[in-house]
């Protein structure tokens, strides 16, 4: 039996001032072609279908189009709510659409919802759906008892769901750790480890489809993994290789996994160099990619944004970063009895690593005289 493991679509996401929906639809079309090419029996979304709990109507329409097309191909679609989704909105009418091949769960139940899927090869696999939940919601769901850690509570949730004979797959959204260092993005940072679930809690499943972390990675074993997000959704993800997981499982529960990259309409990149290098297009080909430019010059470049946007219309932002920076800032407290212009010169030397020009010092002295006259 073959299925495609995806997660973290974040439909309706806006990056800076740019809607990513066009890019997301392009990737979804690539995923649709992958389903057709692979002859997949099912497609999984392990949470965060949408970027916010009340998604824009165009994002809902795009997802509806995809699900309708996939089900029309004979592919079962399984989805759960992530922390960005509204459980109630995502799972609306879920009991009615099950008969059509679309299985969606918004909230955890005890026992968890299970979906049997039989592949074209006759192999029957049971998918257990565990939408996002936090430790407080989970304690309310579980029977009274002692659950010292979130892992203990999550293990009780899974153990409270009997697994049938045959291959079993978990679909879950959250922080799971198997001993290796997690690769996180800016949007996934958390304080402490109270929201982590040990990967050992997932041992009863032949494969675990995980969602929440945007970088593709394994979790304790090769058959428990994060597929990663559909696209790059923050500057911290600019170096990540995005992919989906193609999973095959036989009647004995033996699993093989390989990653497949989807086509992207526009890439996301952070490029650093002098303004001259950036404006020449030598560091990144001019075009529609989402670009964040770090200008490594010692002088302010006037009109930098408009000049770069002529080459990169989807410019996300510009940051000025001095080429040479001092490690220690000078003492500019009132106890410093040096003339103000000399203190400015010392500050400039420490920050820029060079002497201010006579013209700059003349400008500073003129400003100081004007300020002193206004006091």
mmCIF file of C-alpha atoms in Angstrom:
data_model
loop_
_atom_site.group_PDB
_atom_site.id
_atom_site.type_symbol
_atom_site.label_atom_id
_atom_site.label_comp_id
_atom_site.label_asym_id
_atom_site.label_seq_id
_atom_site.Cartn_x
_atom_site.Cartn_y
_atom_site.Cartn_z
ATOM 1 C CA UNK A 1 0.000 0.000 0.000
ATOM 2 C CA UNK A 2 1.408 3.405 -0.969
ATOM 3 C CA UNK A 3 0.639 6.840 0.436
ATOM 4 C CA UNK A 4 2.090 10.359 0.324
ATOM 5 C CA UNK A 5 2.944 11.962 3.680
ATOM 6 C CA UNK A 6 2.709 15.773 3.756
ATOM 7 C CA UNK A 7 2.144 18.390 6.450
ATOM 8 C CA UNK A 8 2.113 22.107 7.208
ATOM 9 C CA UNK A 9 0.554 23.490 4.053
ATOM 10 C CA UNK A 10 -0.358 26.788 5.767
ATOM 11 C CA UNK A 11 -2.753 27.739 2.986
ATOM 12 C CA UNK A 12 -3.429 31.482 2.980
ATOM 13 C CA UNK A 13 0.024 32.311 4.332
ATOM 14 C CA UNK A 14 1.273 35.860 3.784
ATOM 15 C CA UNK A 15 5.031 36.447 3.744
ATOM 16 C CA UNK A 16 5.805 40.095 4.347
ATOM 17 C CA UNK A 17 3.383 41.868 2.013
ATOM 18 C CA UNK A 18 3.044 38.941 -0.407
ATOM 19 C CA UNK A 19 0.304 36.306 -0.493
ATOM 20 C CA UNK A 20 1.782 32.850 -1.136
ATOM 21 C CA UNK A 21 -1.467 31.302 -2.366
ATOM 22 C CA UNK A 22 -0.371 31.298 -6.002
ATOM 23 C CA UNK A 23 2.826 29.475 -5.007
ATOM 24 C CA UNK A 24 0.829 27.041 -2.863
ATOM 25 C CA UNK A 25 -1.574 26.203 -5.682
ATOM 26 C CA UNK A 26 1.435 25.594 -7.955
ATOM 27 C CA UNK A 27 2.868 23.145 -5.383
ATOM 28 C CA UNK A 28 -0.542 21.478 -4.918
ATOM 29 C CA UNK A 29 -0.742 20.918 -8.671
ATOM 30 C CA UNK A 30 2.690 19.298 -8.478
ATOM 31 C CA UNK A 31 1.462 17.102 -5.631
ATOM 32 C CA UNK A 32 -1.582 16.104 -7.670
ATOM 33 C CA UNK A 33 0.721 15.021 -10.495
ATOM 34 C CA UNK A 34 2.869 13.077 -8.001
ATOM 35 C CA UNK A 35 -0.222 11.215 -6.762
ATOM 36 C CA UNK A 36 -1.066 10.280 -10.338
ATOM 37 C CA UNK A 37 2.506 9.286 -11.225
ATOM 38 C CA UNK A 38 3.001 7.160 -8.105
ATOM 39 C CA UNK A 39 -0.427 5.539 -8.208
ATOM 40 C CA UNK A 40 -0.792 6.400 -4.504
ATOM 41 C CA UNK A 41 -3.675 4.980 -2.519
ATOM 42 C CA UNK A 42 -3.850 7.807 0.025
ATOM 43 C CA UNK A 43 -2.541 11.263 0.800
ATOM 44 C CA UNK A 44 -1.958 12.464 4.363
ATOM 45 C CA UNK A 45 -1.799 16.040 5.714
ATOM 46 C CA UNK A 46 -0.432 15.920 9.268
ATOM 47 C CA UNK A 47 -1.860 19.242 10.430
ATOM 48 C CA UNK A 48 -1.749 22.980 9.684
ATOM 49 C CA UNK A 49 -3.799 22.777 6.530
ATOM 50 C CA UNK A 50 -4.400 26.528 6.884
ATOM 51 C CA UNK A 51 -2.192 29.276 8.253
ATOM 52 C CA UNK A 52 -4.818 30.660 10.619
ATOM 53 C CA UNK A 53 -8.018 29.564 12.269
ATOM 54 C CA UNK A 54 -10.170 31.745 9.983
ATOM 55 C CA UNK A 55 -8.558 31.233 6.568
ATOM 56 C CA UNK A 56 -9.307 33.459 3.576
ATOM 57 C CA UNK A 57 -12.074 32.177 1.304
ATOM 58 C CA UNK A 58 -9.672 31.727 -1.633
ATOM 59 C CA UNK A 59 -7.518 29.375 0.473
ATOM 60 C CA UNK A 60 -10.584 27.282 1.385
ATOM 61 C CA UNK A 61 -11.566 27.104 -2.279
ATOM 62 C CA UNK A 62 -8.049 26.021 -3.278
ATOM 63 C CA UNK A 63 -8.082 23.210 -0.719
ATOM 64 C CA UNK A 64 -11.565 22.133 -1.769
ATOM 65 C CA UNK A 65 -10.387 21.937 -5.381
ATOM 66 C CA UNK A 66 -7.425 19.781 -4.396
ATOM 67 C CA UNK A 67 -9.430 17.366 -2.224
ATOM 68 C CA UNK A 68 -12.111 17.016 -4.905
ATOM 69 C CA UNK A 69 -9.512 16.256 -7.570
ATOM 70 C CA UNK A 70 -7.659 13.731 -5.377
ATOM 71 C CA UNK A 71 -10.836 11.895 -4.362
ATOM 72 C CA UNK A 72 -11.906 11.911 -8.011
ATOM 73 C CA UNK A 73 -8.668 10.035 -8.792
ATOM 74 C CA UNK A 74 -9.596 7.357 -6.259
ATOM 75 C CA UNK A 75 -7.102 8.622 -3.672
ATOM 76 C CA UNK A 76 -8.166 8.673 -0.014
ATOM 77 C CA UNK A 77 -7.410 12.022 1.653
ATOM 78 C CA UNK A 78 -6.659 12.006 5.398
ATOM 79 C CA UNK A 79 -6.137 15.261 7.308
ATOM 80 C CA UNK A 80 -5.907 16.416 10.911
ATOM 81 C CA UNK A 81 -5.957 19.848 12.528
ATOM 82 C CA UNK A 82 -2.683 21.456 13.553
ATOM 83 C CA UNK A 83 -2.148 24.280 16.015
ATOM 84 C CA UNK A 84 -2.857 26.851 13.265
ATOM 85 C CA UNK A 85 -6.181 25.308 12.257
ATOM 86 C CA UNK A 86 -9.629 25.748 13.767
ATOM 87 C CA UNK A 87 -10.633 22.182 14.772
ATOM 88 C CA UNK A 88 -14.346 22.888 14.311
ATOM 89 C CA UNK A 89 -14.043 24.650 10.962
ATOM 90 C CA UNK A 90 -11.612 22.121 9.480
ATOM 91 C CA UNK A 91 -13.701 19.109 10.493
ATOM 92 C CA UNK A 92 -17.088 20.534 9.472
ATOM 93 C CA UNK A 93 -19.344 17.772 8.059
ATOM 94 C CA UNK A 94 -16.560 15.194 8.501
ATOM 95 C CA UNK A 95 -19.030 12.366 9.139
ATOM 96 C CA UNK A 96 -20.807 13.098 5.856
ATOM 97 C CA UNK A 97 -17.710 13.269 3.639
ATOM 98 C CA UNK A 98 -16.134 10.046 4.927
ATOM 99 C CA UNK A 99 -18.142 8.043 2.433
ATOM 100 C CA UNK A 100 -16.606 10.105 -0.377
ATOM 101 C CA UNK A 101 -13.029 9.290 0.646
ATOM 102 C CA UNK A 102 -12.136 12.416 2.654
ATOM 103 C CA UNK A 103 -11.307 11.751 6.313
ATOM 104 C CA UNK A 104 -10.631 14.756 8.552
ATOM 105 C CA UNK A 105 -10.389 15.077 12.333
ATOM 106 C CA UNK A 106 -10.203 18.398 14.178
ATOM 107 C CA UNK A 107 -9.930 17.329 17.832
ATOM 108 C CA UNK A 108 -8.538 14.378 19.762
ATOM 109 C CA UNK A 109 -11.035 11.869 21.095
ATOM 110 C CA UNK A 110 -10.583 8.835 23.303
ATOM 111 C CA UNK A 111 -10.245 6.477 21.604
ATOM 112 C CA UNK A 112 -8.709 8.281 18.646
ATOM 113 C CA UNK A 113 -10.420 8.117 15.268
ATOM 114 C CA UNK A 114 -9.127 5.364 12.979
ATOM 115 C CA UNK A 115 -9.410 4.991 9.207
ATOM 116 C CA UNK A 116 -8.802 1.648 7.439
ATOM 117 C CA UNK A 117 -7.442 2.036 3.903
ATOM 118 C CA UNK A 118 -6.916 -0.891 1.531
ATOM 119 C CA UNK A 119 -4.339 -0.357 -1.190
ATOM 120 C CA UNK A 120 -4.536 -1.429 -4.800
ATOM 121 C CA UNK A 121 -2.306 -4.360 -3.866
ATOM 122 C CA UNK A 122 -4.814 -5.564 -1.270
ATOM 123 C CA UNK A 123 -2.758 -4.520 1.769
ATOM 124 C CA UNK A 124 -5.005 -3.028 4.479
ATOM 125 C CA UNK A 125 -3.498 -0.315 6.680
ATOM 126 C CA UNK A 126 -5.116 1.390 9.672
ATOM 127 C CA UNK A 127 -4.454 5.110 10.103
ATOM 128 C CA UNK A 128 -4.886 6.528 13.628
ATOM 129 C CA UNK A 129 -5.594 10.284 13.568
ATOM 130 C CA UNK A 130 -4.245 12.416 16.450
ATOM 131 C CA UNK A 131 -4.899 16.138 15.842
ATOM 132 C CA UNK A 132 -2.926 18.758 17.734
ATOM 133 C CA UNK A 133 -3.652 19.003 21.439
ATOM 134 C CA UNK A 134 -1.870 20.651 24.337
ATOM 135 C CA UNK A 135 -1.185 19.184 27.761
ATOM 136 C CA UNK A 136 -4.156 20.923 29.381
ATOM 137 C CA UNK A 137 -6.695 19.713 26.811
ATOM 138 C CA UNK A 138 -5.167 16.260 27.003
ATOM 139 C CA UNK A 139 -5.528 16.049 30.798
ATOM 140 C CA UNK A 140 -9.241 16.838 30.445
ATOM 141 C CA UNK A 141 -9.621 14.062 27.878
ATOM 142 C CA UNK A 142 -7.812 11.322 29.814
ATOM 143 C CA UNK A 143 -9.168 9.357 32.780
ATOM 144 C CA UNK A 144 -8.123 10.608 36.193
ATOM 145 C CA UNK A 145 -4.632 9.504 37.036
ATOM 146 C CA UNK A 146 -1.022 10.553 37.412
ATOM 147 C CA UNK A 147 0.669 11.830 34.271
ATOM 148 C CA UNK A 148 3.945 13.420 35.438
ATOM 149 C CA UNK A 149 5.028 14.510 31.951
ATOM 150 C CA UNK A 150 3.422 15.354 28.641
ATOM 151 C CA UNK A 151 4.979 12.161 27.243
ATOM 152 C CA UNK A 152 3.184 10.111 29.909
ATOM 153 C CA UNK A 153 -0.131 11.763 29.026
ATOM 154 C CA UNK A 154 0.396 11.322 25.280
ATOM 155 C CA UNK A 155 1.361 7.685 25.745
ATOM 156 C CA UNK A 156 -1.878 7.167 27.690
ATOM 157 C CA UNK A 157 -3.807 8.728 24.783
ATOM 158 C CA UNK A 158 -2.247 6.316 22.297
ATOM 159 C CA UNK A 159 -2.581 3.306 24.586
ATOM 160 C CA UNK A 160 -6.251 4.195 25.049
ATOM 161 C CA UNK A 161 -6.749 3.515 21.338
ATOM 162 C CA UNK A 162 -6.542 -0.244 20.622
ATOM 163 C CA UNK A 163 -4.659 -1.056 17.428
ATOM 164 C CA UNK A 164 -6.095 -3.710 15.109
ATOM 165 C CA UNK A 165 -3.998 -6.479 13.614
ATOM 166 C CA UNK A 166 -1.975 -5.557 10.554
ATOM 167 C CA UNK A 167 0.057 -2.461 9.643
ATOM 168 C CA UNK A 168 -0.690 0.674 11.678
ATOM 169 C CA UNK A 169 0.174 4.296 10.853
ATOM 170 C CA UNK A 170 -0.102 7.291 13.190
ATOM 171 C CA UNK A 171 -0.909 10.777 11.914
ATOM 172 C CA UNK A 172 -0.023 13.381 14.564
ATOM 173 C CA UNK A 173 0.851 17.062 14.940
ATOM 174 C CA UNK A 174 3.189 18.339 17.662
ATOM 175 C CA UNK A 175 6.743 18.374 19.046
ATOM 176 C CA UNK A 176 8.194 14.858 19.078
ATOM 177 C CA UNK A 177 11.853 14.212 19.909
ATOM 178 C CA UNK A 178 13.892 11.059 19.564
ATOM 179 C CA UNK A 179 17.244 12.141 20.984
ATOM 180 C CA UNK A 180 18.575 13.941 17.921
ATOM 181 C CA UNK A 181 18.579 17.723 17.748
ATOM 182 C CA UNK A 182 15.389 19.041 16.202
ATOM 183 C CA UNK A 183 15.667 21.393 13.237
ATOM 184 C CA UNK A 184 13.214 24.179 13.986
ATOM 185 C CA UNK A 185 12.147 27.347 12.218
ATOM 186 C CA UNK A 186 11.450 30.770 13.731
ATOM 187 C CA UNK A 187 7.727 30.081 14.014
ATOM 188 C CA UNK A 188 8.283 26.814 15.918
ATOM 189 C CA UNK A 189 10.408 28.033 18.814
ATOM 190 C CA UNK A 190 9.155 27.253 22.301
ATOM 191 C CA UNK A 191 10.257 27.846 25.873
ATOM 192 C CA UNK A 192 11.541 24.771 27.704
ATOM 193 C CA UNK A 193 10.695 21.163 26.893
ATOM 194 C CA UNK A 194 7.263 20.831 28.520
ATOM 195 C CA UNK A 195 5.565 20.465 25.127
ATOM 196 C CA UNK A 196 7.887 17.707 23.873
ATOM 197 C CA UNK A 197 6.740 14.099 23.485
ATOM 198 C CA UNK A 198 9.424 11.411 23.520
ATOM 199 C CA UNK A 199 9.488 9.435 20.282
ATOM 200 C CA UNK A 200 9.369 6.247 22.349
ATOM 201 C CA UNK A 201 5.623 6.898 22.779
ATOM 202 C CA UNK A 202 5.174 6.166 19.062
ATOM 203 C CA UNK A 203 6.697 2.677 19.083
ATOM 204 C CA UNK A 204 3.421 0.824 18.571
ATOM 205 C CA UNK A 205 3.096 2.149 15.018
ATOM 206 C CA UNK A 206 4.831 0.870 11.918
ATOM 207 C CA UNK A 207 5.087 4.438 10.608
ATOM 208 C CA UNK A 208 4.385 7.856 12.139
ATOM 209 C CA UNK A 209 3.341 10.762 9.870
ATOM 210 C CA UNK A 210 4.348 13.817 11.901
ATOM 211 C CA UNK A 211 3.584 17.483 11.319
ATOM 212 C CA UNK A 212 4.572 20.785 12.964
ATOM 213 C CA UNK A 213 8.300 21.114 12.202
ATOM 214 C CA UNK A 214 8.931 22.652 8.794
ATOM 215 C CA UNK A 215 12.218 20.895 7.989
ATOM 216 C CA UNK A 216 12.024 17.290 6.723
ATOM 217 C CA UNK A 217 13.619 15.087 9.402
ATOM 218 C CA UNK A 218 13.368 11.765 11.173
ATOM 219 C CA UNK A 219 12.311 11.390 14.792
ATOM 220 C CA UNK A 220 14.098 8.607 16.652
ATOM 221 C CA UNK A 221 13.879 6.169 13.734
ATOM 222 C CA UNK A 222 13.585 6.203 9.954
ATOM 223 C CA UNK A 223 9.899 5.289 10.084
ATOM 224 C CA UNK A 224 8.848 8.211 12.293
ATOM 225 C CA UNK A 225 9.369 11.476 10.485
ATOM 226 C CA UNK A 226 8.334 15.027 9.786
ATOM 227 C CA UNK A 227 7.609 15.533 6.106
ATOM 228 C CA UNK A 228 8.250 19.273 6.465
ATOM 229 C CA UNK A 229 6.198 22.172 5.147
ATOM 230 C CA UNK A 230 4.913 22.514 1.604
ATOM 231 C CA UNK A 231 7.005 25.675 0.980
ATOM 232 C CA UNK A 232 9.569 27.890 2.712
ATOM 233 C CA UNK A 233 7.558 30.060 5.086
ATOM 234 C CA UNK A 234 10.194 32.123 6.928
ATOM 235 C CA UNK A 235 13.703 33.474 6.386
ATOM 236 C CA UNK A 236 15.033 30.796 8.744
ATOM 237 C CA UNK A 237 13.867 28.166 6.243
ATOM 238 C CA UNK A 238 15.706 29.624 3.255
ATOM 239 C CA UNK A 239 18.373 26.895 3.309
ATOM 240 C CA UNK A 240 15.987 23.981 3.852
ATOM 241 C CA UNK A 241 15.285 21.368 1.209
ATOM 242 C CA UNK A 242 11.519 20.915 1.008
ATOM 243 C CA UNK A 243 10.055 17.532 0.092
ATOM 244 C CA UNK A 244 7.201 15.113 0.715
ATOM 245 C CA UNK A 245 7.566 11.487 1.790
ATOM 246 C CA UNK A 246 6.453 8.606 -0.438
ATOM 247 C CA UNK A 247 5.750 5.692 1.888
ATOM 248 C CA UNK A 248 5.153 2.052 0.970
ATOM 249 C CA UNK A 249 4.093 -0.541 3.539
ATOM 250 C CA UNK A 250 3.471 -4.258 3.084
ATOM 251 C CA UNK A 251 1.199 -6.676 4.905
ATOM 252 C CA UNK A 252 3.935 -7.509 7.422
ATOM 253 C CA UNK A 253 4.418 -3.843 8.332
ATOM 254 C CA UNK A 254 7.744 -3.434 6.529
ATOM 255 C CA UNK A 255 8.140 0.189 5.464
ATOM 256 C CA UNK A 256 10.169 1.910 2.760
ATOM 257 C CA UNK A 257 10.375 5.699 2.514
ATOM 258 C CA UNK A 258 11.801 8.050 -0.043
ATOM 259 C CA UNK A 259 11.603 11.821 -0.410
ATOM 260 C CA UNK A 260 10.228 13.562 -3.496
ATOM 261 C CA UNK A 261 10.633 17.254 -4.146
ATOM 262 C CA UNK A 262 7.720 19.254 -5.493
ATOM 263 C CA UNK A 263 8.094 21.990 -8.118
ATOM 264 C CA UNK A 264 8.129 25.538 -6.743
ATOM 265 C CA UNK A 265 7.011 28.668 -8.549
ATOM 266 C CA UNK A 266 9.293 30.984 -6.574
ATOM 267 C CA UNK A 267 12.157 30.207 -4.208
ATOM 268 C CA UNK A 268 13.037 32.119 -1.032
ATOM 269 C CA UNK A 269 16.592 33.323 -0.465
ATOM 270 C CA UNK A 270 18.636 35.552 1.839
ATOM 271 C CA UNK A 271 21.502 37.147 -0.084
ATOM 272 C CA UNK A 272 24.406 39.070 1.464
ATOM 273 C CA UNK A 273 26.923 41.262 -0.353
ATOM 274 C CA UNK A 274 27.785 44.794 -1.334
ATOM 275 C CA UNK A 275 25.053 46.841 -2.948
ATOM 276 C CA UNK A 276 27.018 46.804 -6.182
ATOM 277 C CA UNK A 277 27.064 42.991 -6.134
ATOM 278 C CA UNK A 278 23.383 42.775 -5.275
ATOM 279 C CA UNK A 279 22.306 45.324 -7.874
ATOM 280 C CA UNK A 280 24.314 43.572 -10.599
ATOM 281 C CA UNK A 281 22.361 40.335 -10.147
ATOM 282 C CA UNK A 282 25.623 38.439 -9.679
ATOM 283 C CA UNK A 283 24.641 36.937 -6.304
ATOM 284 C CA UNK A 284 21.127 35.812 -7.255
ATOM 285 C CA UNK A 285 19.488 35.680 -10.678
ATOM 286 C CA UNK A 286 17.005 38.545 -11.184
ATOM 287 C CA UNK A 287 13.429 37.352 -11.200
ATOM 288 C CA UNK A 288 10.377 36.670 -9.036
ATOM 289 C CA UNK A 289 12.013 34.738 -6.174
ATOM 290 C CA UNK A 290 11.311 36.060 -2.678
ATOM 291 C CA UNK A 291 14.546 37.785 -1.693
ATOM 292 C CA UNK A 292 15.810 39.357 1.514
ATOM 293 C CA UNK A 293 18.909 41.462 0.865
ATOM 294 C CA UNK A 294 21.673 42.107 3.406
ATOM 295 C CA UNK A 295 23.796 45.009 2.160
ATOM 296 C CA UNK A 296 27.339 44.741 3.488
ATOM 297 C CA UNK A 297 28.511 48.316 2.925
ATOM 298 C CA UNK A 298 29.861 50.991 5.213
ATOM 299 C CA UNK A 299 27.772 53.760 3.700
ATOM 300 C CA UNK A 300 24.009 54.180 3.516
ATOM 301 C CA UNK A 301 22.725 53.447 0.014
ATOM 302 C CA UNK A 302 19.895 55.816 -0.877
ATOM 303 C CA UNK A 303 17.040 54.304 -2.843
ATOM 304 C CA UNK A 304 18.315 50.780 -2.220
ATOM 305 C CA UNK A 305 14.867 49.214 -1.943
ATOM 306 C CA UNK A 306 13.470 50.707 -5.138
ATOM 307 C CA UNK A 307 16.641 49.942 -7.085
ATOM 308 C CA UNK A 308 16.720 46.312 -5.929
ATOM 309 C CA UNK A 309 12.990 45.882 -6.443
ATOM 310 C CA UNK A 310 13.491 46.682 -10.135
ATOM 311 C CA UNK A 311 15.439 43.400 -10.299
ATOM 312 C CA UNK A 312 13.545 41.509 -7.600
ATOM 313 C CA UNK A 313 9.866 42.585 -7.570
ATOM 314 C CA UNK A 314 9.162 40.259 -4.609
ATOM 315 C CA UNK A 315 11.808 41.828 -2.394
ATOM 316 C CA UNK A 316 10.955 41.032 1.231
ATOM 317 C CA UNK A 317 13.256 43.567 2.856
ATOM 318 C CA UNK A 318 16.687 45.135 3.069
ATOM 319 C CA UNK A 319 19.131 45.231 5.964
ATOM 320 C CA UNK A 320 22.273 47.375 6.132
ATOM 321 C CA UNK A 321 25.147 45.495 7.724
ATOM 322 C CA UNK A 322 28.526 47.188 8.129
ATOM 323 C CA UNK A 323 31.434 45.313 6.590
ATOM 324 C CA UNK A 324 33.642 45.807 9.653
ATOM 325 C CA UNK A 325 32.296 46.160 13.136
ATOM 326 C CA UNK A 326 34.147 46.752 16.385
ATOM 327 C CA UNK A 327 33.690 44.390 19.289
ATOM 328 C CA UNK A 328 33.400 47.064 21.973
ATOM 329 C CA UNK A 329 31.475 50.312 21.775
ATOM 330 C CA UNK A 330 33.187 53.472 23.043
ATOM 331 C CA UNK A 331 32.274 55.115 26.321
ATOM 332 C CA UNK A 332 29.796 57.841 25.431
ATOM 333 C CA UNK A 333 28.480 58.511 28.912
ATOM 334 C CA UNK A 334 28.264 62.089 30.243
ATOM 335 C CA UNK A 335 31.434 61.410 32.288
ATOM 336 C CA UNK A 336 33.405 61.473 29.064
ATOM 337 C CA UNK A 337 34.672 65.041 28.962
ATOM 338 C CA UNK A 338 35.902 64.922 25.373
ATOM 339 C CA UNK A 339 34.210 67.269 22.896
ATOM 340 C CA UNK A 340 31.098 65.755 21.348
ATOM 341 C CA UNK A 341 32.564 65.675 17.851
ATOM 342 C CA UNK A 342 35.572 63.706 19.136
ATOM 343 C CA UNK A 343 33.282 61.236 20.890
ATOM 344 C CA UNK A 344 31.361 60.795 17.648
ATOM 345 C CA UNK A 345 34.631 60.171 15.778
ATOM 346 C CA UNK A 346 35.619 57.525 18.353
ATOM 347 C CA UNK A 347 32.209 55.868 18.030
ATOM 348 C CA UNK A 348 32.496 55.859 14.229
ATOM 349 C CA UNK A 349 35.995 54.280 14.372
ATOM 350 C CA UNK A 350 34.830 51.469 16.673
ATOM 351 C CA UNK A 351 31.699 50.686 14.680
ATOM 352 C CA UNK A 352 32.978 51.171 11.137
ATOM 353 C CA UNK A 353 36.613 50.267 11.605
ATOM 354 C CA UNK A 354 37.822 53.421 9.831
ATOM 355 C CA UNK A 355 38.203 57.151 10.340
ATOM 356 C CA UNK A 356 35.292 59.452 9.436
ATOM 357 C CA UNK A 357 35.980 61.630 6.398
ATOM 358 C CA UNK A 358 36.560 65.399 6.775
ATOM 359 C CA UNK A 359 33.206 65.973 5.057
ATOM 360 C CA UNK A 360 31.398 63.771 7.547
ATOM 361 C CA UNK A 361 33.024 65.535 10.492
ATOM 362 C CA UNK A 362 32.078 68.900 9.011
ATOM 363 C CA UNK A 363 28.460 67.769 8.744
ATOM 364 C CA UNK A 364 28.469 66.504 12.351
ATOM 365 C CA UNK A 365 29.926 69.777 13.681
ATOM 366 C CA UNK A 366 27.311 71.789 11.781
ATOM 367 C CA UNK A 367 24.520 69.635 13.254
ATOM 368 C CA UNK A 368 25.953 69.976 16.753
ATOM 369 C CA UNK A 369 26.108 73.755 16.436
ATOM 370 C CA UNK A 370 22.494 73.832 15.264
ATOM 371 C CA UNK A 371 21.383 71.650 18.161
ATOM 372 C CA UNK A 372 23.263 73.711 20.720
ATOM 373 C CA UNK A 373 21.626 76.841 19.346
ATOM 374 C CA UNK A 374 18.176 75.343 19.843
ATOM 375 C CA UNK A 375 18.753 74.361 23.464
#
